[in-house]
Short mmCIF file of C-alpha atoms in Angstrom, two decimals:
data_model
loop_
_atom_site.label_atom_id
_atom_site.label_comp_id
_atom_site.label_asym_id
_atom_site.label_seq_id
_atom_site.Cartn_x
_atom_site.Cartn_y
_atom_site.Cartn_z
CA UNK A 22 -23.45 -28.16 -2.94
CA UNK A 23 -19.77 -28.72 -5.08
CA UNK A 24 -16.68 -28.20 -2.44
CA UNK A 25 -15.64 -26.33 -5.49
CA UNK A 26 -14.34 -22.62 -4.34
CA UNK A 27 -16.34 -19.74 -5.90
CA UNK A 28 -13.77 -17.37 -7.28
CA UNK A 29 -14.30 -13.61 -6.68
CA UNK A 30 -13.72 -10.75 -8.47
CA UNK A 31 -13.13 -7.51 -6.02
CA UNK A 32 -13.95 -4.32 -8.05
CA UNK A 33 -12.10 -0.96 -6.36
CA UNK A 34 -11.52 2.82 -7.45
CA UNK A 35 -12.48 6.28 -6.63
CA UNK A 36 -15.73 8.25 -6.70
CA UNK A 37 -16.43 8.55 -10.29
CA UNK A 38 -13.61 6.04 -12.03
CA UNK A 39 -15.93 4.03 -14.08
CA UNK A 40 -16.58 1.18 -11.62
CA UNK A 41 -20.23 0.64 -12.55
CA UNK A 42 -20.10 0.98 -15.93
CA UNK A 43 -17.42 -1.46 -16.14
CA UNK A 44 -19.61 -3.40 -13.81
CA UNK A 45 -22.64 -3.19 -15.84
CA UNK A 46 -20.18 -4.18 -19.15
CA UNK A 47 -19.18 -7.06 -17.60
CA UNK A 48 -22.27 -8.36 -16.33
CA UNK A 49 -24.07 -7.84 -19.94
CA UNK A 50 -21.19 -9.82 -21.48
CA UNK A 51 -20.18 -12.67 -19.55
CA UNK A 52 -21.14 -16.13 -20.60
CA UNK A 53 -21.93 -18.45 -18.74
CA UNK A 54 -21.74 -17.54 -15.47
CA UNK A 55 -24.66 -17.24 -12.53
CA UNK A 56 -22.73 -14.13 -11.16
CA UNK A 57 -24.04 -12.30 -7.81
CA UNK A 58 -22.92 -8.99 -7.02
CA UNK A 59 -21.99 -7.32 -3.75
CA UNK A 60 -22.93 -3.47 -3.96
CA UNK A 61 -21.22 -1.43 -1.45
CA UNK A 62 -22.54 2.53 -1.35
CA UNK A 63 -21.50 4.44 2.14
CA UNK A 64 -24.63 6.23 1.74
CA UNK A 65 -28.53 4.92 2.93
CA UNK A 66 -29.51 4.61 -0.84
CA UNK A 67 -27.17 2.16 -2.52
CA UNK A 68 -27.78 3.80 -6.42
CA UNK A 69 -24.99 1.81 -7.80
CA UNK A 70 -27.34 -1.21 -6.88
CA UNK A 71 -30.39 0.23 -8.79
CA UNK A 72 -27.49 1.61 -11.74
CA UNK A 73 -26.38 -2.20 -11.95
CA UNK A 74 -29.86 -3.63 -12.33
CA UNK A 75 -31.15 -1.80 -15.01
CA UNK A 76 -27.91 -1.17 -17.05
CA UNK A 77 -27.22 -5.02 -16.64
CA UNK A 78 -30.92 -5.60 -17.40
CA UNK A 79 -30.76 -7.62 -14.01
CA UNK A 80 -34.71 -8.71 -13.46
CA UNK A 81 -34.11 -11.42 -10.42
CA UNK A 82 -32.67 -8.37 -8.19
CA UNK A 83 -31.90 -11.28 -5.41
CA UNK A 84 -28.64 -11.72 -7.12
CA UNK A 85 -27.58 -8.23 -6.41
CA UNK A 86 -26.81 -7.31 -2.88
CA UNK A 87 -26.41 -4.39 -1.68
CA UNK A 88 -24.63 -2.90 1.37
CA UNK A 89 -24.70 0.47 2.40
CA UNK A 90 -24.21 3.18 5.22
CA UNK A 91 -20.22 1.97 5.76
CA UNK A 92 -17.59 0.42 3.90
CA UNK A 93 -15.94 -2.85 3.34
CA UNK A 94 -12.91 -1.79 4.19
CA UNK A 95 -13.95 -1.33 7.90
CA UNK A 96 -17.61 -0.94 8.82
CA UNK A 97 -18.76 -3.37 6.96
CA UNK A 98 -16.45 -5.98 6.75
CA UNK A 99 -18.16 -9.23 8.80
CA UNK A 100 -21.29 -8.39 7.10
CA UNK A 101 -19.62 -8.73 3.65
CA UNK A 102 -18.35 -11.95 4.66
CA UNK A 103 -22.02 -13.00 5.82
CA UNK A 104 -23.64 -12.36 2.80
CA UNK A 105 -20.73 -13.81 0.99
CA UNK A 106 -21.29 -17.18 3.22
CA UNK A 107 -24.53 -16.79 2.77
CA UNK A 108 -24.44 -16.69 -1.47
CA UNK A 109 -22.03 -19.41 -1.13
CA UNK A 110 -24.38 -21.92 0.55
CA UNK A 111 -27.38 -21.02 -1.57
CA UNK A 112 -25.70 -23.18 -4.18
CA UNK A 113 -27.46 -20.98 -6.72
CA UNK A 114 -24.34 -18.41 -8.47
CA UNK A 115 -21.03 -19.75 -9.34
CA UNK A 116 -18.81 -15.98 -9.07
CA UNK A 117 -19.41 -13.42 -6.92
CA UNK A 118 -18.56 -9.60 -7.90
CA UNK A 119 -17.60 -7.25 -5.06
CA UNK A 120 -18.18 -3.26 -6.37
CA UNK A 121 -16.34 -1.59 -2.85
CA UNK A 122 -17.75 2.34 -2.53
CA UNK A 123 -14.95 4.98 -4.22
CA UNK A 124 -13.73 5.66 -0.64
CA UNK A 125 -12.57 1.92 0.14
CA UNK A 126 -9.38 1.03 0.81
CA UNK A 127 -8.75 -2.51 -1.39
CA UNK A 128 -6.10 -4.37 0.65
CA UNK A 129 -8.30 -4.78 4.43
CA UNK A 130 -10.63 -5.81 2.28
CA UNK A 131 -8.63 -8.60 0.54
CA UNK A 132 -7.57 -9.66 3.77
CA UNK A 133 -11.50 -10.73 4.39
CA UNK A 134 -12.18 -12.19 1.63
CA UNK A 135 -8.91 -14.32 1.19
CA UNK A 136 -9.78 -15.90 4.59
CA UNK A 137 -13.17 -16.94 3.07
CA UNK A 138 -12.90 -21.26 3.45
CA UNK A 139 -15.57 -21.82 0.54
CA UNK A 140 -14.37 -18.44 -2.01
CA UNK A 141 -11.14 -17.51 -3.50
CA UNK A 142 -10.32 -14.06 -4.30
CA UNK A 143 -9.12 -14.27 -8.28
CA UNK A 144 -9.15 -10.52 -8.76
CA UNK A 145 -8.23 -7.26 -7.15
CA UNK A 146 -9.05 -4.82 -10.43
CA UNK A 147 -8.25 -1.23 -9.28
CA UNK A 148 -10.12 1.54 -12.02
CA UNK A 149 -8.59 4.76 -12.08
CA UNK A 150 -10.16 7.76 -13.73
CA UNK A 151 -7.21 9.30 -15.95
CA UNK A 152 -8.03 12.94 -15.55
CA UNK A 153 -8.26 12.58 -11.75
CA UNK A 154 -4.66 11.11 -11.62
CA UNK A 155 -3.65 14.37 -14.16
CA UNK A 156 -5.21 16.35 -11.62
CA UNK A 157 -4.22 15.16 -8.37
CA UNK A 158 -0.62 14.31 -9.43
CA UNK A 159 0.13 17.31 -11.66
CA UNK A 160 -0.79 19.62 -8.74
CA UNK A 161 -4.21 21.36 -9.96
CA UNK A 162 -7.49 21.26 -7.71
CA UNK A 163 -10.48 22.20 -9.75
CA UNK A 164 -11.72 18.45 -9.13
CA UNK A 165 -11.53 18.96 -5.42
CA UNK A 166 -14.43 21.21 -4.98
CA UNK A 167 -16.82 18.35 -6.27
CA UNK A 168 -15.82 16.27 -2.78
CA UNK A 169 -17.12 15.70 0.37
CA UNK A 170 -14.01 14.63 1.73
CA UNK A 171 -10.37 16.55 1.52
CA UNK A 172 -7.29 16.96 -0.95
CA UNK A 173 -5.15 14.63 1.79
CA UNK A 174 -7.87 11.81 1.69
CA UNK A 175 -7.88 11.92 -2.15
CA UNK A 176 -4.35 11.08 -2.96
CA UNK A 177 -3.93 9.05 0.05
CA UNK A 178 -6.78 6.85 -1.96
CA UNK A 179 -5.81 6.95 -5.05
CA UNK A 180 -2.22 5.75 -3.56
CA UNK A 181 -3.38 2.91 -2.08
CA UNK A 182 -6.07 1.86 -4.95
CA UNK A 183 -2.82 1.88 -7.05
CA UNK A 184 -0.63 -0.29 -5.27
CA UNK A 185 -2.80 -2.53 -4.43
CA UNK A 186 -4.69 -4.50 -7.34
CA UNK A 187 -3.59 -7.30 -9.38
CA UNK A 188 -5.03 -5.66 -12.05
CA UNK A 189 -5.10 -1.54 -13.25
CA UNK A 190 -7.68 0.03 -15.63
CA UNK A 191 -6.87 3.45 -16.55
CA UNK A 192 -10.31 4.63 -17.57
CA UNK A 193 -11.57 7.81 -19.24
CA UNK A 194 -8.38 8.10 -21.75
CA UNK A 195 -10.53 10.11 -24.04
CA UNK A 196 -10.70 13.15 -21.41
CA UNK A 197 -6.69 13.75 -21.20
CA UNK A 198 -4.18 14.49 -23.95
CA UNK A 199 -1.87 11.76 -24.84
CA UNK A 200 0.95 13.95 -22.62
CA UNK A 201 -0.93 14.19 -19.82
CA UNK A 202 -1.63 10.32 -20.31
CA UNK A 203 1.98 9.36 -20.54
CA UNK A 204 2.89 11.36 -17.18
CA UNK A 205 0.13 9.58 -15.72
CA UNK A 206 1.18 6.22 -16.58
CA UNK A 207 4.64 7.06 -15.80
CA UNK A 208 3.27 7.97 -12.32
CA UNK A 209 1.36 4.42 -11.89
CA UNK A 210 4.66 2.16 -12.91
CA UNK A 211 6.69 4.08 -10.20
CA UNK A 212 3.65 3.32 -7.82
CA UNK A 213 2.88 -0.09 -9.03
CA UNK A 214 5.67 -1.23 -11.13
CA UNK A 215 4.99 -4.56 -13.48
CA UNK A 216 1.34 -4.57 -12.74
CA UNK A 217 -1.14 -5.24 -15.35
CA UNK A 218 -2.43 -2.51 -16.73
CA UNK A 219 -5.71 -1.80 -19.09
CA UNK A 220 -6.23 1.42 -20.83
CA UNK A 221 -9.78 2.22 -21.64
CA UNK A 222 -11.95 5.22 -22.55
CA UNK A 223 -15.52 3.81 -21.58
CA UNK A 224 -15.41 0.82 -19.51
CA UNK A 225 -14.67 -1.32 -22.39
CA UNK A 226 -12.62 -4.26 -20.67
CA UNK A 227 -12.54 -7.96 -22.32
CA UNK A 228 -14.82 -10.00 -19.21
CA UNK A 229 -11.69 -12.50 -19.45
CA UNK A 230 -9.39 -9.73 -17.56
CA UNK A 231 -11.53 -8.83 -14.84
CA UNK A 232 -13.25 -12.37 -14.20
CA UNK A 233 -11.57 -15.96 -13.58
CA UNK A 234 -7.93 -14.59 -14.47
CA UNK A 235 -6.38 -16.36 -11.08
CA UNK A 236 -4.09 -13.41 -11.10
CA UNK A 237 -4.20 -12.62 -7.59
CA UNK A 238 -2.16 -13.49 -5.00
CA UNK A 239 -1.79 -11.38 -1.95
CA UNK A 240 1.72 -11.38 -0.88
CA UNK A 241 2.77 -10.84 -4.45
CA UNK A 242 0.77 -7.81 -4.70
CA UNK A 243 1.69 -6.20 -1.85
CA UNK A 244 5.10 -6.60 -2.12
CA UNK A 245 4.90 -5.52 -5.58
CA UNK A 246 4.18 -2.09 -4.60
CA UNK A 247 7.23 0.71 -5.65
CA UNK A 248 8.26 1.61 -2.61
CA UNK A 249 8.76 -2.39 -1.00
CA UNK A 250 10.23 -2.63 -4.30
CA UNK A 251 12.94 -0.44 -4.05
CA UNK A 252 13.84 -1.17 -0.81
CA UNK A 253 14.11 -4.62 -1.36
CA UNK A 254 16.75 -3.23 -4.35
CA UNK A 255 18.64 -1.49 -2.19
CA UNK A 256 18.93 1.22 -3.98
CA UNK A 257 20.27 3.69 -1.36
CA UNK A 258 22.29 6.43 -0.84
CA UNK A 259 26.15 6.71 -0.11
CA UNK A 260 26.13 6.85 3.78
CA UNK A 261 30.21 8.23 3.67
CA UNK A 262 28.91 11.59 1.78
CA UNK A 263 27.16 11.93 5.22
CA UNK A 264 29.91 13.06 8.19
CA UNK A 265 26.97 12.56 11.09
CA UNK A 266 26.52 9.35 10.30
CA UNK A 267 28.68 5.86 11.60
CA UNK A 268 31.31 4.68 8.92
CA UNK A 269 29.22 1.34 7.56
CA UNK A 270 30.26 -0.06 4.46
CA UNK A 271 27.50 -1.98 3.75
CA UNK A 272 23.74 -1.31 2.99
CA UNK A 273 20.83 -2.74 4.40
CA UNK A 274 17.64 -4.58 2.90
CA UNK A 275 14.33 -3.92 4.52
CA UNK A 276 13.18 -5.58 7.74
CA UNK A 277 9.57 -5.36 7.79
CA UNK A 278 6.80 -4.24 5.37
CA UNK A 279 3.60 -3.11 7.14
CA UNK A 280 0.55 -1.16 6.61
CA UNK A 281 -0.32 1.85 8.94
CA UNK A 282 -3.67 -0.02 9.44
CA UNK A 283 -2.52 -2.63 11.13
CA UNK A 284 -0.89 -0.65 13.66
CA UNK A 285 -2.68 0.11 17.29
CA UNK A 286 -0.59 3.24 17.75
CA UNK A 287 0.12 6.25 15.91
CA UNK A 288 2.46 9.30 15.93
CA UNK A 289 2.34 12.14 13.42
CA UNK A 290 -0.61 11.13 12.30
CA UNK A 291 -2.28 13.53 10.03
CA UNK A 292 -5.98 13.49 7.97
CA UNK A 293 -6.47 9.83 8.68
CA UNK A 294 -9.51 8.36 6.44
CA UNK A 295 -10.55 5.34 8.44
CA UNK A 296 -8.90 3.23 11.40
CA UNK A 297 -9.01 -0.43 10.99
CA UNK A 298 -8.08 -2.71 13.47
CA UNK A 299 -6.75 -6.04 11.37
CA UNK A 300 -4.39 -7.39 14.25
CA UNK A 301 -5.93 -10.46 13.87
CA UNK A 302 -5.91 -11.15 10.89
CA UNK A 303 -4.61 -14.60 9.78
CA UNK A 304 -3.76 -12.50 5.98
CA UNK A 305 -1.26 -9.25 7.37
CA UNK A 306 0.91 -8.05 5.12
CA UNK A 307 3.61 -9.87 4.37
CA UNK A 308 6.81 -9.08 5.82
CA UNK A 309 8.67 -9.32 2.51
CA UNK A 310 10.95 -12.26 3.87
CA UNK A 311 10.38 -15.01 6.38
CA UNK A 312 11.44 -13.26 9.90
CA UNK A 313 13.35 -14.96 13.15
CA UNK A 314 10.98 -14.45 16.14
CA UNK A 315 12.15 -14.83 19.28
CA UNK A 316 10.00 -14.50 22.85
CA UNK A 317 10.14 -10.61 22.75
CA UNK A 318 8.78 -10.75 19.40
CA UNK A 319 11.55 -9.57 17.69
CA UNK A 320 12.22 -9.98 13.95
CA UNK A 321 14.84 -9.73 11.52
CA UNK A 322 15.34 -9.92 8.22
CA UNK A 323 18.23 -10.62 5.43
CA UNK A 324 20.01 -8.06 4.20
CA UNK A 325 21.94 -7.62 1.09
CA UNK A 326 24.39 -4.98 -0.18
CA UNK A 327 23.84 -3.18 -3.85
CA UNK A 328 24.78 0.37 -4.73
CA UNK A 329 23.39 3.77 -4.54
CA UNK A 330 20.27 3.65 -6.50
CA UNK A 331 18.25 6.82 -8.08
CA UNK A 332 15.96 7.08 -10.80
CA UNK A 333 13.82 9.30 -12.48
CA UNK A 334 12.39 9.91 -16.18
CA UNK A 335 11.69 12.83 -18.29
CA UNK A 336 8.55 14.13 -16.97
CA UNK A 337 10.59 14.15 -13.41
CA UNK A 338 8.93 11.37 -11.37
CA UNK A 339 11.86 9.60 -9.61
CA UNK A 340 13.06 7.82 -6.46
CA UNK A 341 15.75 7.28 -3.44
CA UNK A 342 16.42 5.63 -0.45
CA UNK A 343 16.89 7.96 2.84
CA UNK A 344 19.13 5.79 5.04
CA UNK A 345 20.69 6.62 8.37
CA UNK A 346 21.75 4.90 11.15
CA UNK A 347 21.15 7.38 13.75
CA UNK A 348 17.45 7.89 14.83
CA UNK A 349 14.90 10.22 14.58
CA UNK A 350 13.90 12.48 17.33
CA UNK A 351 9.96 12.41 17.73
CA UNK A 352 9.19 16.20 17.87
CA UNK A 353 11.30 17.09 15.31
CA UNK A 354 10.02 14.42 12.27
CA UNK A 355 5.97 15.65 13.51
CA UNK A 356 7.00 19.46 13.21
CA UNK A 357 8.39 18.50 9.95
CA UNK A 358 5.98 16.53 8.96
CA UNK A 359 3.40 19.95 9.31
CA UNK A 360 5.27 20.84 6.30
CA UNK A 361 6.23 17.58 4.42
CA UNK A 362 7.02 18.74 1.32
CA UNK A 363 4.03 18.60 -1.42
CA UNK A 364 5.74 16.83 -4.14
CA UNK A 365 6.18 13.83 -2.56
CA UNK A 366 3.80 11.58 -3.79
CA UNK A 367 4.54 8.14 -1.72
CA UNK A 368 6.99 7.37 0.62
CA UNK A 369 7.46 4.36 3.46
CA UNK A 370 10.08 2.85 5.50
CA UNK A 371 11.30 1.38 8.34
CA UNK A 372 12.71 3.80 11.43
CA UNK A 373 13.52 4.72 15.27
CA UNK A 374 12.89 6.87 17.79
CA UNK A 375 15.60 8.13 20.28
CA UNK A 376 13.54 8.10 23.16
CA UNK A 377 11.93 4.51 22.30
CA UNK A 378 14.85 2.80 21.35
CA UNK A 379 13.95 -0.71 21.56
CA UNK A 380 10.70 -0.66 18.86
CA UNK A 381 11.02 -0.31 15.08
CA UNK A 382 8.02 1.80 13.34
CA UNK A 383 6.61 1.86 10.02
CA UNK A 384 6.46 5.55 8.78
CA UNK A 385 4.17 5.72 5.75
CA UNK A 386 2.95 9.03 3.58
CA UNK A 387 0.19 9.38 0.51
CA UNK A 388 0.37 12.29 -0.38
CA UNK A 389 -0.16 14.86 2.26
CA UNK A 390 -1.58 12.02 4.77
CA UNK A 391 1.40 11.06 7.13
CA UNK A 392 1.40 8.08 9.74
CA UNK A 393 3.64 6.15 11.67
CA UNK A 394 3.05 3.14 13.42
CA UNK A 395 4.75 -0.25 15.71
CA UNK A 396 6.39 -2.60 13.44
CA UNK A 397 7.73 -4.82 16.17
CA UNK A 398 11.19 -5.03 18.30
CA UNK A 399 14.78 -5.00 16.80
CA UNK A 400 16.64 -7.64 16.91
CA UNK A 401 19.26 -5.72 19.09
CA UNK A 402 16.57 -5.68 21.82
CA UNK A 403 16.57 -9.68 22.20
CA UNK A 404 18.52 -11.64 24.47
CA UNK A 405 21.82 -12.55 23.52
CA UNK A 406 20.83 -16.01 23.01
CA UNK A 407 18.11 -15.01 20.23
CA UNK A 408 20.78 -13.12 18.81
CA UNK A 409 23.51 -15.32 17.82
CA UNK A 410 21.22 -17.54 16.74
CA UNK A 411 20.16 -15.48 13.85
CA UNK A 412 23.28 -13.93 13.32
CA UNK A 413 24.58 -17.65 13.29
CA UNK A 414 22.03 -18.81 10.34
CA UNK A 415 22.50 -15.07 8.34
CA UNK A 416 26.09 -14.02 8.25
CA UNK A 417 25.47 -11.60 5.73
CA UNK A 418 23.72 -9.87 9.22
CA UNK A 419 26.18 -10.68 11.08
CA UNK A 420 28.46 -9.04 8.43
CA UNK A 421 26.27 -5.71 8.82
CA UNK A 422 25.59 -5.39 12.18
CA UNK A 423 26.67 -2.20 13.65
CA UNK A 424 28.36 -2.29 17.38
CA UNK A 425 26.45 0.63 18.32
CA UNK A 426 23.16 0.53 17.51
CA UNK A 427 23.05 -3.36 16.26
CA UNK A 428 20.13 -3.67 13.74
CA UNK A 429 18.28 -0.78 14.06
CA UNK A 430 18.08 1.94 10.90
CA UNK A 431 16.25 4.95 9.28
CA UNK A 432 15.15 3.26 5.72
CA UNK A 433 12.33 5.25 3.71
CA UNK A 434 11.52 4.66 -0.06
CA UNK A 435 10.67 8.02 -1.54
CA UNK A 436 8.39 8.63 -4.70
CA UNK A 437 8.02 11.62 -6.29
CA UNK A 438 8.19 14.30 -8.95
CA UNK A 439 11.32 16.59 -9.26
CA UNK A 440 12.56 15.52 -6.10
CA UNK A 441 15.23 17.71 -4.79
CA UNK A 442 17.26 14.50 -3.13
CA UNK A 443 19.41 16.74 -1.18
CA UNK A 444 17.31 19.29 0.59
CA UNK A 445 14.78 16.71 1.25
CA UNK A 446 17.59 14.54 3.22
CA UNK A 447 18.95 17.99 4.46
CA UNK A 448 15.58 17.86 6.20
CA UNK A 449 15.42 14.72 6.93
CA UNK A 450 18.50 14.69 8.89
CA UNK A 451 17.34 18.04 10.43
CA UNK A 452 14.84 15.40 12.38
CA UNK A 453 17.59 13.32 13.72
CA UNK A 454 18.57 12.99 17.25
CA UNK A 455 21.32 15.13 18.67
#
């Protein structure tokens, strides 16, 4: 067998995108290639696999495996990697093609196959059906009665499919009007800005852009998400128009960048869709820069000052940076979050509790779907030693350290359509401490 890796090409998107019909394009077009194809179908009868052999005109059927009664994203993610092993040592297929059911979240599932010593993941393609995004982002819900799972799940997974994918195909073009399109697309580049995107009407994709493109790599990706990128920009608010607050002259860059899967506890947590444990995972998300730990696992991270930052286009999708000093006080941010307001299509951030003051969270919304989670300690919670020591190699920290509450901040990315900034920080700040 060669010690050459066997690239992989993981295929995501909703219930009803276009997945196997780009699948089935694909696989009828490459050249070349001995491709085997994982089949992943939460219910007992995998009819994507059956879909895939005969539209494919697949007659040895061992090439095509298929998985069902779970996802990859959680259930089934050690026996993906088995049967991946498994095609891998067989010698007989040189690319495997992952089709994940329309209720997978990509990113835990990246995280398996990345660790894979004999594959390499070349492609995360994320397929998007264009009148679901019309309907889910401009508000309507005539699709929603054709689900088995709820409105909060949708656009919590349509989020996430978004952000996370090296490359976007915006399928079914044909079934929206080129306004709607536009809105839609404007809606994806504040998600996902810079990613490569395809626009199709029936699955018609060159092979080259879904298969051996060596497009992905995973801390790119994630951080390439809208809301890590706007934090990493800076682009936040002007903390004097706020009385409340400390006076601070300077702005702060983000410290960490997790997921909400990847945390073991969780506070106003609403409508999850799965719980994955990924703790030990050698692939986590990247924490945007490299961190100081010290032995209370604290972690810190450069910080940079830039302006007040807001954006938004003509069909109203904008963002801003919420950023306080002060923290939040639990109660108040989970009654609030019973009524987070419904135009807010993404938003995630760093904060702190006033009754756990020693342990940064992540707080993280798609949608309607609202969690918060550990991110680690701040680096005001070390011993002094650990301190100066990073404050010694990062003066620009040192330079923005506050006496009171040393590193520790409120710092959510917001994305959303005619966001009223000031009433939603109105109520934001209604969730602060006393």
């Amino acid at each position: 067998m060669s010690n050459k890796k066997i690239p992989i090409t993981l295929l995501c998107g909703y219930l009803g995108a276009g997945k196997t019909t780009l699948m089935n394009k694909v696989l009828s077009n490459q050249e070349g290639y001995k491709i085997a194809v994982i089949v992943n179908d939460i219910g007992e009868v995998n009819v994507d696999a059956k879909l895939i052999a005969d539209g494919a005109k697949i007659t040895d059927t061992s090439s095509i495996v298929p998985m069902t009664n779970g996802c990859l994203c959680c259930t089934l993610k050690t026996d993906m990697v088995k049967n991946i092993e498994n095609i891998i040592k067989s010698g007989k297929f040189d690319y495997i093609m992952i089709e994940a059911s329309g209720v997978c979240e990509p990113m835990p599932i990246a995280q398996e196959l990345v660790q894979i010593k004999n594959g390499v993941l070349d492609n995360v393609v994320g397929v998007v059906d264009a009148a679901r995004l019309v309907d889910e982002f401009a508000g309507g819900d005539k699709l929603l009665a054709k689900d088995k799972i709820g409105e909060e799940d949708i656009e919590s997974l349509l989020v996430q499919q978004i952000e996370f994918c090296s490359t976007l195909i915006i399928n079914k073009k044909d079934l929206v009007t080129e306004d709607e399109f536009k809105k839609v697309r404007k809606v994806i580049e504040v998600l996902h800005p810079g990613v490569k995107i395809i626009e199709t009407s029936h699955g018609d994709v060159p092979v080259s852009e879904v298969m051996a493109t060596g497009n992905f790599d995973f801390e790119k990706v994630y951080t390439s998400a809208g809301w890590c990128k706007h934090l990493e920009e800076d682009e936040i608010e002007d903390e004097h128009d706020h009385e409340h607050e400390h006076n601070h002259d300077h702005e702060h860059e983000d410290h960490e960048h997790e997921h909400h899967h990847d945390h073991d506890h969780e506070e106003c947590d609403h409508d999850h869709h799965h719980d994955h444990d990924d703790d030990d995972d050698e692939h986590n998300p990247p924490h945007g820069e490299e961190g100081h730990k010290c032995g209370c696992h604290c972690k810190h991270h450069h910080h940079e000052h830039k302006h007040e930052g807001e954006s938004e286009d003509e069909y109203g999708i904008g963002t801003f940076i919420y950023y306080r000093r002060k923290p939040f006080n639990r109660q108040k941010l989970d009654e609030f979050a019973n009524i987070w307001p419904k135009n807010i299509i993404r938003c995630k951030g760093l904060m702190w509790f006033d009754d756990e003051p020693e342990m940064a969270w992540v707080f993280e919304t798609s949608g309607r779907q609202i969690s918060a989670g550990y991110s680690g300690q701040w680096l005001a919670t070390c011993p002094k030693k650990d301190q100066e020591e990073v404050l010694a190699k990062n003066p620009k920290i040192k330079e923005e350290w506050d006496e009171k509450v040393g590193d520790r901040m409120i710092k959510l990315c917001i994305i959303g359509q005619n966001l009223d900034k000031k009433m939603i920080s109105a109520e934001l700040d209604n969730c602060l401490a006393d």
